[in-house]
Short mmCIF file of C-alpha atoms and ligand atoms in Angstrom, two decimals:
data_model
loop_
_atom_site.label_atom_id
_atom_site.label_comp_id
_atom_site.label_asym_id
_atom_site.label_seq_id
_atom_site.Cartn_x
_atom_site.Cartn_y
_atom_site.Cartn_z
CA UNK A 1 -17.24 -6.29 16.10
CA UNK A 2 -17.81 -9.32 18.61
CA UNK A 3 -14.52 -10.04 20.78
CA UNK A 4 -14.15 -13.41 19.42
CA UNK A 5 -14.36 -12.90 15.70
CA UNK A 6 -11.50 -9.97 15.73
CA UNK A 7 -9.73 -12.76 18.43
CA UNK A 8 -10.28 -14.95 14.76
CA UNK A 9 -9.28 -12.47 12.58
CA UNK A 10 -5.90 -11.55 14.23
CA UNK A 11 -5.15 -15.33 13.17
CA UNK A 12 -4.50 -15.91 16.84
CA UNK A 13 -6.79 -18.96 17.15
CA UNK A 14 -10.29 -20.21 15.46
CA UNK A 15 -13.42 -18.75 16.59
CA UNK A 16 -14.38 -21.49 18.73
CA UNK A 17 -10.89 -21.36 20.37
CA UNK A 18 -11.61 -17.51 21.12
CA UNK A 19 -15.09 -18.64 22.92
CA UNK A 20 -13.07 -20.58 25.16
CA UNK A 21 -10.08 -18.16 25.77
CA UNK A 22 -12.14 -15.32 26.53
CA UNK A 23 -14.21 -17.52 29.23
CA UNK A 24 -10.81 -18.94 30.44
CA UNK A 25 -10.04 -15.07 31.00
CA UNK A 26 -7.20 -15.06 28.50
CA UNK A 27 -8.37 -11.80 26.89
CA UNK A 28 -8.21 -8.13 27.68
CA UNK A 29 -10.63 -5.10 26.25
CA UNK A 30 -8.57 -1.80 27.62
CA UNK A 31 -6.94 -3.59 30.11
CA UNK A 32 -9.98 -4.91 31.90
CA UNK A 33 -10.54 -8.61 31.84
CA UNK A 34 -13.70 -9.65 29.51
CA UNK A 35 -15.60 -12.92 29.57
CA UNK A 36 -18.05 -11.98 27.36
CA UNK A 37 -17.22 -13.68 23.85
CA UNK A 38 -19.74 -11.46 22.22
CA UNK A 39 -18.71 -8.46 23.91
CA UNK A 40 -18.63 -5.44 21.46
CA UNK A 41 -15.15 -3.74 21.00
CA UNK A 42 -14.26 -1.09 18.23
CA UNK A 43 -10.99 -2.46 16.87
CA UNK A 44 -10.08 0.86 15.29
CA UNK A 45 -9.95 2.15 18.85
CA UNK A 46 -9.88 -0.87 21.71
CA UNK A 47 -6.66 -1.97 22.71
CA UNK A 48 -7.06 -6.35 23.39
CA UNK A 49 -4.77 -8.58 24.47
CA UNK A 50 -4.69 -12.29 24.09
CA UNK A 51 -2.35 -13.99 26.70
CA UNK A 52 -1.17 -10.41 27.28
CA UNK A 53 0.00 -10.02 23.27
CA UNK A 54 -1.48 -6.91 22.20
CA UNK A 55 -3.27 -7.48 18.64
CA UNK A 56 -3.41 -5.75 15.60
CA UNK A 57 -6.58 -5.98 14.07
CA UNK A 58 -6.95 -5.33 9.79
CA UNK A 59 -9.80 -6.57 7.78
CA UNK A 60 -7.77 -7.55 5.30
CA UNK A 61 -3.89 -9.31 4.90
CA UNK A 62 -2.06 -8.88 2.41
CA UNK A 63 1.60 -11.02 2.00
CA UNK A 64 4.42 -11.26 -0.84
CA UNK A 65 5.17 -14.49 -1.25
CA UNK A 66 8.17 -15.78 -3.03
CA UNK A 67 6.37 -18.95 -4.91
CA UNK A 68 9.33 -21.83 -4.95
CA UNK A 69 8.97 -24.48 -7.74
CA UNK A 70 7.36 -27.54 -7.08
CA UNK A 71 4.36 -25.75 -4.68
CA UNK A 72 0.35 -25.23 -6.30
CA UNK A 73 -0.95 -22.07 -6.11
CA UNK A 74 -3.96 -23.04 -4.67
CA UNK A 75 -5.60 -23.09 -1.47
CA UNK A 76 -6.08 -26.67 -0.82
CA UNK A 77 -4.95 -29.88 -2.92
CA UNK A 78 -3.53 -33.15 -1.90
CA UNK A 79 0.01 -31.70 -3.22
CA UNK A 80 1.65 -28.86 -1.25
CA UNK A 81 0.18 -25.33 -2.08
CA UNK A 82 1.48 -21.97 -1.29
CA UNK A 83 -0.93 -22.01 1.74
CA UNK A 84 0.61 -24.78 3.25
CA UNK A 85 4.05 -22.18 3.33
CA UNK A 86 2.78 -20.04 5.57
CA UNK A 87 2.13 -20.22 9.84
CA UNK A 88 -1.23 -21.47 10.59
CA UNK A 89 -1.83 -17.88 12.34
CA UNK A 90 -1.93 -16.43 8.71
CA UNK A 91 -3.13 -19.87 7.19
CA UNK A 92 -6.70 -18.94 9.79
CA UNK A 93 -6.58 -15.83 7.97
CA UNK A 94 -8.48 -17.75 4.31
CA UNK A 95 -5.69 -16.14 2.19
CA UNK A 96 -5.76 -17.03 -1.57
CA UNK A 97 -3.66 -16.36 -4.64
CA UNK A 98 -4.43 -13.55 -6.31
CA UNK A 99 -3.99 -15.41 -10.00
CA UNK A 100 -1.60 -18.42 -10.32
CA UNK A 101 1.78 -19.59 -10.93
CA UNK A 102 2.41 -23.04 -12.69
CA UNK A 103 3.94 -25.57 -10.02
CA UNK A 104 7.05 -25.05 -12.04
CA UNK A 105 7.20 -21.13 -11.46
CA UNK A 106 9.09 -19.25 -9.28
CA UNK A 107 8.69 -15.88 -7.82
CA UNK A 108 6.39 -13.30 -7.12
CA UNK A 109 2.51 -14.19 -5.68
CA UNK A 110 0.41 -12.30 -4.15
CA UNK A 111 -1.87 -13.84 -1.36
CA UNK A 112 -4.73 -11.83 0.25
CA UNK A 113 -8.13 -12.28 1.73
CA UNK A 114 -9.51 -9.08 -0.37
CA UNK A 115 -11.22 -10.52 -2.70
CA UNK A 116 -12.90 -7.44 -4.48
CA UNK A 117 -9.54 -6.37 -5.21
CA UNK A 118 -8.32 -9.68 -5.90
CA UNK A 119 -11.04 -9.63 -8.74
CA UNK A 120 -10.29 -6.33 -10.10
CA UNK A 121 -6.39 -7.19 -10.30
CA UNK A 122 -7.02 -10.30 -12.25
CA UNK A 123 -10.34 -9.02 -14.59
CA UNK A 124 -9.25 -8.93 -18.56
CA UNK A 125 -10.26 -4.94 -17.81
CA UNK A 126 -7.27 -4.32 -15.88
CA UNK A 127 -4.58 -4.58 -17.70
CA UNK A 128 -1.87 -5.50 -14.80
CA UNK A 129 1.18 -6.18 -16.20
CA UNK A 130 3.26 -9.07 -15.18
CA UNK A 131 7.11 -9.27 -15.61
CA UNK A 132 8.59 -12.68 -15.80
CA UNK A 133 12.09 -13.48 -16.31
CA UNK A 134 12.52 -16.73 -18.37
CA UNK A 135 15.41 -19.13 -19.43
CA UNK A 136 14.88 -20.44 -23.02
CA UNK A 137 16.41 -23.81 -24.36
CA UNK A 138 17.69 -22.46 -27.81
CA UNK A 139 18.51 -18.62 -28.86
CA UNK A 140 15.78 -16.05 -28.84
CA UNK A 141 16.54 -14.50 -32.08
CA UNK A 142 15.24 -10.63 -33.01
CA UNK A 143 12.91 -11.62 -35.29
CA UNK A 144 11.03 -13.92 -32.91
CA UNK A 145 11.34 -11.01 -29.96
CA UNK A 146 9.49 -8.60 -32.85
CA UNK A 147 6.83 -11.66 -33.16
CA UNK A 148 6.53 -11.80 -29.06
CA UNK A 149 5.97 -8.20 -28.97
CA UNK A 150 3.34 -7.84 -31.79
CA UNK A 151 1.10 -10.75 -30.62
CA UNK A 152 1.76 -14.40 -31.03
CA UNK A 153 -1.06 -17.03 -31.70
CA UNK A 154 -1.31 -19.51 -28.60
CA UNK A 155 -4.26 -21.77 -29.82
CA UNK A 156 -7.23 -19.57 -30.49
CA UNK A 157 -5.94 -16.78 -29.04
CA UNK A 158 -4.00 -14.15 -30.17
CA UNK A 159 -1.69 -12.38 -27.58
CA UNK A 160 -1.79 -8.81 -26.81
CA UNK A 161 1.39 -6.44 -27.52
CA UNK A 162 4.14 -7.91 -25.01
CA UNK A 163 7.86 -6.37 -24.26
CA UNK A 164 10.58 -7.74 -24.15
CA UNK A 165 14.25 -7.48 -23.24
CA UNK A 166 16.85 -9.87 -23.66
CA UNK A 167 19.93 -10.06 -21.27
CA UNK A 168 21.43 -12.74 -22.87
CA UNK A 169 20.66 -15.33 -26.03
CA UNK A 170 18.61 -17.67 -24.04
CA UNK A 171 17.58 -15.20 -21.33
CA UNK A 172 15.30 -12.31 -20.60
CA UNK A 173 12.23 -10.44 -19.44
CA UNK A 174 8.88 -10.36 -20.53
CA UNK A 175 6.02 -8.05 -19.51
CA UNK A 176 2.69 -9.05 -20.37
CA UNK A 177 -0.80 -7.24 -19.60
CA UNK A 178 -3.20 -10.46 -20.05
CA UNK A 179 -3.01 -13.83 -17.88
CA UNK A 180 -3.94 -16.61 -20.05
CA UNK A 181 -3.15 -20.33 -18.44
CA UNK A 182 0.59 -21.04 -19.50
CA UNK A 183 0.94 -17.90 -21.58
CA UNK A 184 4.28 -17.23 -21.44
CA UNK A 185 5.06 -21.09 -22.10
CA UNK A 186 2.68 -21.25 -24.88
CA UNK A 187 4.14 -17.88 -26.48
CA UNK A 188 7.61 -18.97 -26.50
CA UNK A 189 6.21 -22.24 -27.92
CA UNK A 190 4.71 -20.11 -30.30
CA UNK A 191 8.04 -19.03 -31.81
CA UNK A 192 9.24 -22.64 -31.65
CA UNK A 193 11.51 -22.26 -28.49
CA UNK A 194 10.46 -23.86 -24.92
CA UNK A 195 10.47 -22.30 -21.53
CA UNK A 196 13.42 -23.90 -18.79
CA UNK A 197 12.84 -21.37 -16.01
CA UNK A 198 10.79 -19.00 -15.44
CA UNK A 199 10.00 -16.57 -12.18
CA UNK A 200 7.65 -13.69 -11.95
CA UNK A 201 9.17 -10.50 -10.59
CA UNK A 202 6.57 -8.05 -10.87
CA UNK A 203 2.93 -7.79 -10.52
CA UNK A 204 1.30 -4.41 -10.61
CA UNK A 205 2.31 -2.03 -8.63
CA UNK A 206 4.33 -4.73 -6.62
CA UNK A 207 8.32 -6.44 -7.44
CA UNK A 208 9.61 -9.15 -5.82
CA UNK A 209 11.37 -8.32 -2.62
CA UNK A 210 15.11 -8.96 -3.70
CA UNK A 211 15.74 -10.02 -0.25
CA UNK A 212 13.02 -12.72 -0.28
CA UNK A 213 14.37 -15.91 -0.28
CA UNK A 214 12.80 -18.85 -2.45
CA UNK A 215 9.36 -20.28 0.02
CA UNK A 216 9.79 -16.92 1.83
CA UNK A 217 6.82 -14.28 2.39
CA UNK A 218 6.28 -11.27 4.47
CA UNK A 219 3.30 -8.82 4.53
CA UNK A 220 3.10 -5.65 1.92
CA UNK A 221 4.41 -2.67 3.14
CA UNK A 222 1.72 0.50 4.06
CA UNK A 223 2.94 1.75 0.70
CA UNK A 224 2.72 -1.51 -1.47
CA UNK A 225 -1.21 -1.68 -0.08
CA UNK A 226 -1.53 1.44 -1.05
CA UNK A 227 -0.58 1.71 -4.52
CA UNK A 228 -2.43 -1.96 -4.79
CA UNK A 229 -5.52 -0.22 -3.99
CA UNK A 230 -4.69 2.61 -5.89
CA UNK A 231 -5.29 1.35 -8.73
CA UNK A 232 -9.37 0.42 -8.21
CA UNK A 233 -12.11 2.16 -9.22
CA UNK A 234 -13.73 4.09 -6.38
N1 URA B 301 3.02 -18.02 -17.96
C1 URA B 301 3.33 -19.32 -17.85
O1 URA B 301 3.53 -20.00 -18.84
N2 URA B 301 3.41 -19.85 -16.62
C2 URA B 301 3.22 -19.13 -15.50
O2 URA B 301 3.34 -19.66 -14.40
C3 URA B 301 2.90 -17.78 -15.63
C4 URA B 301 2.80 -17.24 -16.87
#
């Protein structure tokens, strides 16, 4: 890979910026200066340092982000989006959503550049079930957690089997395997109540790091990757 596109993809600075830190003598290849922005290192094996920080180079990032209200999950808009959360050193990195949150849902979001498995995660096919936990505005009565779980009608659609567990009268969990634009809102409409609050807590293989504050994010662990990837066809 050429010096200055793994310079890039650590997040450390743009491509052009890497041109000009490399000539500036910035950058090391195995501890030997190299002025050479096209200079060819193997970033499995190379150690490089920019300003003396060694780098870590992955193809792909992968961070838990703990989506506050109020925030788009989208990659660019003239309101705020979860992008604009992170450090520009990961905001270099073209990071997206994998799926989306409304602006008034909290909680767990993935954002990656791996888009193949971003696809596969969110494809109809693949079944990844979501967990939200919601706040209702009246009492979620059994009959209407029987109609949640056998399949609702949203507007020409007809929901797949859901579960659900209440905690209280007015507050629970649901797990759902499709994705369909305001589905939990429109199921709960569905059975005449309305949704006050609602946070996603799992995705996948992946829950929400309890420790996570609200606008907080830090990368997967080797494990979460791992049973992310897991889960796609060879
Ligand atoms: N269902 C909704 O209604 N909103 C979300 O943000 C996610 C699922």
């Amino acid at each position: 890979m050429r010096l200055d596109k793994l310079l890039a993809g650590c997040g450390k600075c743009t491509r052009k910026e890497a041109g000009r830190a490399v000539a500036k003598g910035l950058v090391t290849v195995n501890g030997k200066t190299v002025k050479d922005k096209t200079f060819d290192v193997n970033e499995a094996a190379d150690e490089v340092t920019f300003c003396g920080e060694k780098l870590f180079y992955s193809r792909f990032t992968y961070i838990m982000l703990n989506k506050p209200s109020g925030v788009l999950s989208a990659t660019e808009d003239k309101e705020k989006t979860v992008i604009d959360l992170l450090p520009k050193e990961l905001q270099r990195l073209g990071l997206f959503p994998c799926g989306r949150l409304d602006k008034n849902t909290e909680g767990l979001l993935l954002l990656t550049n791996n888009g193949p498995l971003s696809h596969f995660l969110l494809s109809p096919k693949c079944h990844v079930v979501k967990k939200y936990f919601f706040t209702l505005a009246s009492p979620l009565i059994e009959s209407d957690v029987q109609r949640l779980e056998s399949g609702v009608d949203i507007g020409e659609y007809v929901t797949a089997p859901a579960r659900v567990t209440m905690v209280s009268e007015k507050e629970g969990y649901i797990e759902i395997g499709e994705g369909k634009y305001h589905q939990i809102k429109l199921m709960m409409n569905a059975v005449g109540n309305k949704v006050e609050y609602l946070k996603r807590v799992e995705f996948g293989a992946l829950s929400l790091d309890k420790s996570l504050e609200i606008g907080c994010f830090r990368p997967l662990s080797e494990e979460e990757i791992a049973a992310l990837l897991d889960c796609m066809p060879n």
